[in-house]
Coordinates of C-alpha atoms and ligand atoms in Angstrom, one line a residue:
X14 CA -37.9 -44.6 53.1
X15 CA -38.6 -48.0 54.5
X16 CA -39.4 -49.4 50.8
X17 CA -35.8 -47.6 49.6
X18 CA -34.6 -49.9 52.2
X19 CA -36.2 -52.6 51.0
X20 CA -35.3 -52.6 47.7
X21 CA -32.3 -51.7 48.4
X22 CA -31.2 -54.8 50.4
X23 CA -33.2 -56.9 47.7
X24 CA -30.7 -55.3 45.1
X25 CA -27.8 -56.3 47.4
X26 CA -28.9 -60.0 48.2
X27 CA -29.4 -60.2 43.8
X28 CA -26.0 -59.0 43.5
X29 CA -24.4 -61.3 45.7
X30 CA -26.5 -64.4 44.5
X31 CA -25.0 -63.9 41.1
X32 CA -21.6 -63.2 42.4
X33 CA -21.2 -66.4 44.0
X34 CA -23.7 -67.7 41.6
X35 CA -25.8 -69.6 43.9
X36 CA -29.3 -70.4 44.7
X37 CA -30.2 -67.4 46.9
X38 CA -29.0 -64.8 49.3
X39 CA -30.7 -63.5 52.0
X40 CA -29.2 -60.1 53.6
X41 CA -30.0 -58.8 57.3
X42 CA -29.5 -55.6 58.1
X43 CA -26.3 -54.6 60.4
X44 CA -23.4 -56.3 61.5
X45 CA -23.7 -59.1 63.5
X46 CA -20.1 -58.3 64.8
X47 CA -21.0 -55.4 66.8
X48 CA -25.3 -55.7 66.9
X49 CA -25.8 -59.3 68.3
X50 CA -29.9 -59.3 67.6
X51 CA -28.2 -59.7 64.1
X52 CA -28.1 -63.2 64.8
X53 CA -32.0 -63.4 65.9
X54 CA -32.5 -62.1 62.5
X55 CA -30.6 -64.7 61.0
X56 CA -33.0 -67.1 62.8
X57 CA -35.9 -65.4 61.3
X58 CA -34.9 -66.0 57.6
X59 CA -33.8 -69.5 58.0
X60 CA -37.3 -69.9 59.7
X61 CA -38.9 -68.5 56.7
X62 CA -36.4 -70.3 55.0
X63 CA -37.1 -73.6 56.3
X64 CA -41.1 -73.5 56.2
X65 CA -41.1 -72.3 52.8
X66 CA -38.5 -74.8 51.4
X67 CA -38.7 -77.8 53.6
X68 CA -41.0 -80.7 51.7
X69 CA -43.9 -83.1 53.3
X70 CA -42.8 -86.2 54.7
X71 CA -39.7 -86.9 56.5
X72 CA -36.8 -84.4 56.2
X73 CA -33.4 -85.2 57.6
X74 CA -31.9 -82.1 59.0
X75 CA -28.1 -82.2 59.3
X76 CA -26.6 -79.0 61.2
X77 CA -23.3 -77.7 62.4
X78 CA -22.1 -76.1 65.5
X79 CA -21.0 -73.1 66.3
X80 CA -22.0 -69.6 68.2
X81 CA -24.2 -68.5 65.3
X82 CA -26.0 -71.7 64.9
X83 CA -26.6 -71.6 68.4
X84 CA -28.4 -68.3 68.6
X85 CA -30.0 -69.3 65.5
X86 CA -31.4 -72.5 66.7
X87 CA -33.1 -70.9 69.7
X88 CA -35.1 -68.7 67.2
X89 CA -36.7 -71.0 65.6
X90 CA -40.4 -71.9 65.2
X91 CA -42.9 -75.0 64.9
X92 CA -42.0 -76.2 61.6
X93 CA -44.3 -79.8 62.1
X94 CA -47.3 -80.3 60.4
X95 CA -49.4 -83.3 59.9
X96 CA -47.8 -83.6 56.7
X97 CA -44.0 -82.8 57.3
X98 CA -41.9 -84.4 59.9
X99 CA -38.3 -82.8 60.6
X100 CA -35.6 -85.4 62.2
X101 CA -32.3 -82.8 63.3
X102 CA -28.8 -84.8 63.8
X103 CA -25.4 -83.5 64.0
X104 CA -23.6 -83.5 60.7
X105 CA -20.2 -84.3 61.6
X106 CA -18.7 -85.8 65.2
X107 CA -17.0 -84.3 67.7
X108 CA -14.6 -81.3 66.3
X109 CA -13.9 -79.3 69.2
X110 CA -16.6 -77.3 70.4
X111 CA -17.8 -76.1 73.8
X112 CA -20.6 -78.5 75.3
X113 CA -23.5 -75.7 74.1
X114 CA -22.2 -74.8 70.7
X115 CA -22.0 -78.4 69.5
X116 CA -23.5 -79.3 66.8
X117 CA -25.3 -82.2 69.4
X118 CA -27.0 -79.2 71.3
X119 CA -27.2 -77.4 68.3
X120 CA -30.0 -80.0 66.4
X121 CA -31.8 -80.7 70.1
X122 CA -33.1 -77.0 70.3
X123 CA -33.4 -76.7 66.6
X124 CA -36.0 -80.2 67.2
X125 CA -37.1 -78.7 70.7
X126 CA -37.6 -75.3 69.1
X127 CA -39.9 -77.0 65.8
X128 CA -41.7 -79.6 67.5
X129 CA -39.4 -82.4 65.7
X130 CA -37.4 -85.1 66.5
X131 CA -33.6 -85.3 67.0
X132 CA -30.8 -87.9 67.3
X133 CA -27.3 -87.4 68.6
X134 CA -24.1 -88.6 67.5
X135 CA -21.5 -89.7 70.7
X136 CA -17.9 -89.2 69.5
X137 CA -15.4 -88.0 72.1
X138 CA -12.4 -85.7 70.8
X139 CA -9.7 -87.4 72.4
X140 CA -9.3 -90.9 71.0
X141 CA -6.5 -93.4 70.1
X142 CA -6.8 -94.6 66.2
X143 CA -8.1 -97.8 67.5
X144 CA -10.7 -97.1 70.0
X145 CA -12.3 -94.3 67.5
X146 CA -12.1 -97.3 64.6
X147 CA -13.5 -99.8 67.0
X148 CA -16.4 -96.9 68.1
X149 CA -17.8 -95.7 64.6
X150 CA -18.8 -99.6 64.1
X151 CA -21.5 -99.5 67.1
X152 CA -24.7 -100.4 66.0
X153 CA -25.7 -96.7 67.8
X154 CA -23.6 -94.9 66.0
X155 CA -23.9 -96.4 62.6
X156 CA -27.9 -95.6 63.0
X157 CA -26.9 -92.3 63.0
X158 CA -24.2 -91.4 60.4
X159 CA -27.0 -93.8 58.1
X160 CA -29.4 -91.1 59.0
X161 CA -26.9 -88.4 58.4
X162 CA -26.1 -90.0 54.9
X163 CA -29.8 -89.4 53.9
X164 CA -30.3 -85.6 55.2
X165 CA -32.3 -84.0 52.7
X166 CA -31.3 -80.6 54.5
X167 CA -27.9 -79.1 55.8
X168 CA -27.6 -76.2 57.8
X169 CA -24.2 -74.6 58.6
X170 CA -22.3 -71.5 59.8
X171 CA -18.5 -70.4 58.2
X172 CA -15.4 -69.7 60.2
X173 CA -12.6 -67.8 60.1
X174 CA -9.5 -70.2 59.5
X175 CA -7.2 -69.4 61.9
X176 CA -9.9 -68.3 64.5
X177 CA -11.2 -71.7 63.9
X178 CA -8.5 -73.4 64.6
X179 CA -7.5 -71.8 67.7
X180 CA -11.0 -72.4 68.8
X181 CA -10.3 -76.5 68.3
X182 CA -7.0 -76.1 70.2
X183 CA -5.5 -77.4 66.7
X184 CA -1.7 -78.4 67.3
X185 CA 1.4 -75.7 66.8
X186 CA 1.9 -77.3 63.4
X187 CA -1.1 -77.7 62.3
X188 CA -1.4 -73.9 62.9
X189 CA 1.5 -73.6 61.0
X190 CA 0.6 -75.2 58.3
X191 CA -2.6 -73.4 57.5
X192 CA -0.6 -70.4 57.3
X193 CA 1.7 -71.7 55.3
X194 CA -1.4 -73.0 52.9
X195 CA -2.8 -69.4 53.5
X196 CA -6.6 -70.7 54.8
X197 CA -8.8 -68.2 55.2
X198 CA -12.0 -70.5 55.8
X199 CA -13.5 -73.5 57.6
X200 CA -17.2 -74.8 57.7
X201 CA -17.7 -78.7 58.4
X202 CA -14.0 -79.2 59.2
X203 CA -12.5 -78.4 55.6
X204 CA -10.0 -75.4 55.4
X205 CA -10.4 -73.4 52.7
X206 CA -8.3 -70.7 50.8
X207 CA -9.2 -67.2 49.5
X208 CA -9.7 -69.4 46.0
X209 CA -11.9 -71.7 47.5
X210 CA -9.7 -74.2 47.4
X211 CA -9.5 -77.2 50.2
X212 CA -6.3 -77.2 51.5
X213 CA -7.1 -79.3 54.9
X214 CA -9.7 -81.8 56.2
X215 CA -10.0 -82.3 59.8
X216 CA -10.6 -86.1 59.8
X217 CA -13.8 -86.8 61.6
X218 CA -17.6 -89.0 60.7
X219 CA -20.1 -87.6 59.3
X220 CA -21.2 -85.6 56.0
X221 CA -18.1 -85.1 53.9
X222 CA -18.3 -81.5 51.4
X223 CA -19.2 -84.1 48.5
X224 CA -22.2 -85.2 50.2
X225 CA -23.3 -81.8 50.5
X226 CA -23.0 -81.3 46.9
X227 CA -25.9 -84.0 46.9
X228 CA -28.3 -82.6 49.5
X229 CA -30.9 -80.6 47.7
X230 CA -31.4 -78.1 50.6
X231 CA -28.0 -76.0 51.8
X232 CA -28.2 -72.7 54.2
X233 CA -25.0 -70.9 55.4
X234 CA -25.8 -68.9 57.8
X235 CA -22.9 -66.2 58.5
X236 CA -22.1 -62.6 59.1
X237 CA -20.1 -59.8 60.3
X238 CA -17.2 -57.6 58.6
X239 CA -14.9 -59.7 60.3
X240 CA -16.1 -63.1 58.3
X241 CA -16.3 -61.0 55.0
X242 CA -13.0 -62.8 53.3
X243 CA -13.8 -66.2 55.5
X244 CA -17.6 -66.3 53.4
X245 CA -16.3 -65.1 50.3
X246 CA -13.6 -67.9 50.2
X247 CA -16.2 -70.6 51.3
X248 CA -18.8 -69.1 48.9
X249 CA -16.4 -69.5 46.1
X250 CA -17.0 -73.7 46.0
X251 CA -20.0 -74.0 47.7
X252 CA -22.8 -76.1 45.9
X253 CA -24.6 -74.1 43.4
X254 CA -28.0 -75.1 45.5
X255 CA -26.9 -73.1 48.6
X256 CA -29.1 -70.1 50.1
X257 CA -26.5 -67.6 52.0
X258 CA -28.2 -65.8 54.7
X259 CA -26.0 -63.1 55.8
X260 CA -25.7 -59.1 57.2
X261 CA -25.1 -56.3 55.4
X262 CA -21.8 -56.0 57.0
X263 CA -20.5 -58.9 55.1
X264 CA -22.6 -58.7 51.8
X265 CA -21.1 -55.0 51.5
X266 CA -17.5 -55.4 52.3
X267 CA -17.8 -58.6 49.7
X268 CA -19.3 -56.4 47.2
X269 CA -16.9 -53.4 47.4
X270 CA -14.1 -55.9 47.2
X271 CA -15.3 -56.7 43.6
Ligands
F6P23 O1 -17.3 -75.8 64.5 C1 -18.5 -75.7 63.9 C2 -18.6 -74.5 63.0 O2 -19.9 -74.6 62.3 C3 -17.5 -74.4 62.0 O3 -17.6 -75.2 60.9 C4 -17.6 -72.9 61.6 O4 -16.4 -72.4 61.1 C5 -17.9 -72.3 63.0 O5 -18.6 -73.3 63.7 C6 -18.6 -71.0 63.0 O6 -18.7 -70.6 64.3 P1 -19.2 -69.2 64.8 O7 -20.6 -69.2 64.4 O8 -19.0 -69.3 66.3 O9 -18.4 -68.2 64.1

């Protein structure tokens, strides 16, 4: 019975690979919704993941924020060998997070966590046009958007829209607007509709979506019924080389919906 399991998630991450057409999906069982060890599962696979993937030499990890990348993070492994150094930094600044779902405390577990190394980015929420301008040209924070410029690696979680932008205490109208542009989605500060399509940026430093179309190494890492129509939408654009690792909450509602 446990091998009919087996096969029968492998048939349902296969199926969901070629329906978005990417790289790879791998499928947890549950819903992380209502079963939160889910999530520690979801650890597991990028851990496998990441020591299967991940190449000798120095690797530039750039990873989001958010709840599941902080469970996540803390499930990591040692991932250093004498061969293969790992280097974690936030990919974007400041988008509205609470203190430990930043993507900041986010890539210091992930490097506690693997044995590696990480940097932070310092870019406070609240700033006029000018002091952010005259900020993003320290020397200290220029280091790191180089290094984030180079990540070989992204790692990343997907939002509901709305959810999202409650979460970010997004203004009245900019709540209005994304209803009005029907977003379902958000990952790394883009909006997304049930097509896929962009239809807001939340203007912050960091790795843009068409960087990420150049990084040879992508993980999403989200689940739950309740983020079914948020992944599918985000799934719809995301770069070919991206490995979804999701539950079987999601990968089935997706599924039936086709
Ligand atoms: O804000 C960072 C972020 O990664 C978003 O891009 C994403 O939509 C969200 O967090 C996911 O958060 P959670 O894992 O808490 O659902």
């Amino acid at each position: 019975e446990v091998m009919d399991q087996m096969l029968g998630m492998q048939q349902i991450e296969k199926e969901l690979a070629e329906h978005f057409g990417i790289a790879k999906c791998l499928v947890a069982a549950g819903d992380c919704d209502v079963q939160p060890k889910v999530l520690n599962e979801f650890g597991e696979l990028l851990q496998n993941s990441l020591a299967t993937v991940l190449p000798e030499g120095q690797n530039i990890i750039a990873v989001m924020g958010g709840t599941t990348m902080a469970v996540v993070a803390e499930s990591l492994e040692p991932l250093e060998t004498a061969q293969r150094h790992n280097l974690f930094v936030p990919a974007r600044g400041g988008i509205g997070e609470a203190v430990t779902v930043q993507a900041n405390s986010v890539s210091a577990v992930m490097a506690a966590k693997t044995g590696g190394q990480h940097r932070a980015l310092y870019v406070p929420e609240q700033l006029s046009d000018e002091t952010y301008r005259t900020l993003i040209q320290e020397p200290m924070i220029q280091e790191v958007l180089e290094l984030i410029g180079k990540a070989n690696v992204v790692i990343h979680s997907i939002g509901r829209a709305l959810h999202m932008a409650g979460r970010r205490k997004m203004s009245a109208e900019e709540l209005a607007m994304l209803k009005q542009k029907k977003a379902v989605a958000e990952s790394f500060g883009y909006f997304f509709d049930q097509e896929g399509n962009i239809v807001y940026k939340v203007p912050r430093i960091g790795l843009t979506l068409s960087n990420v179309q150049k990084v040879p190494h992508v993980f999403a890492v989200a689940g739950g019924k309740s983020k079914a129509k948020a992944i599918e939408a985000y799934m719809k654009s995301a770069p070919k080389q991206t490995w979804l690792i999701t539950d079987e909450a999601a990968a089935n509602s997706i599924l039936a919906a086709n």
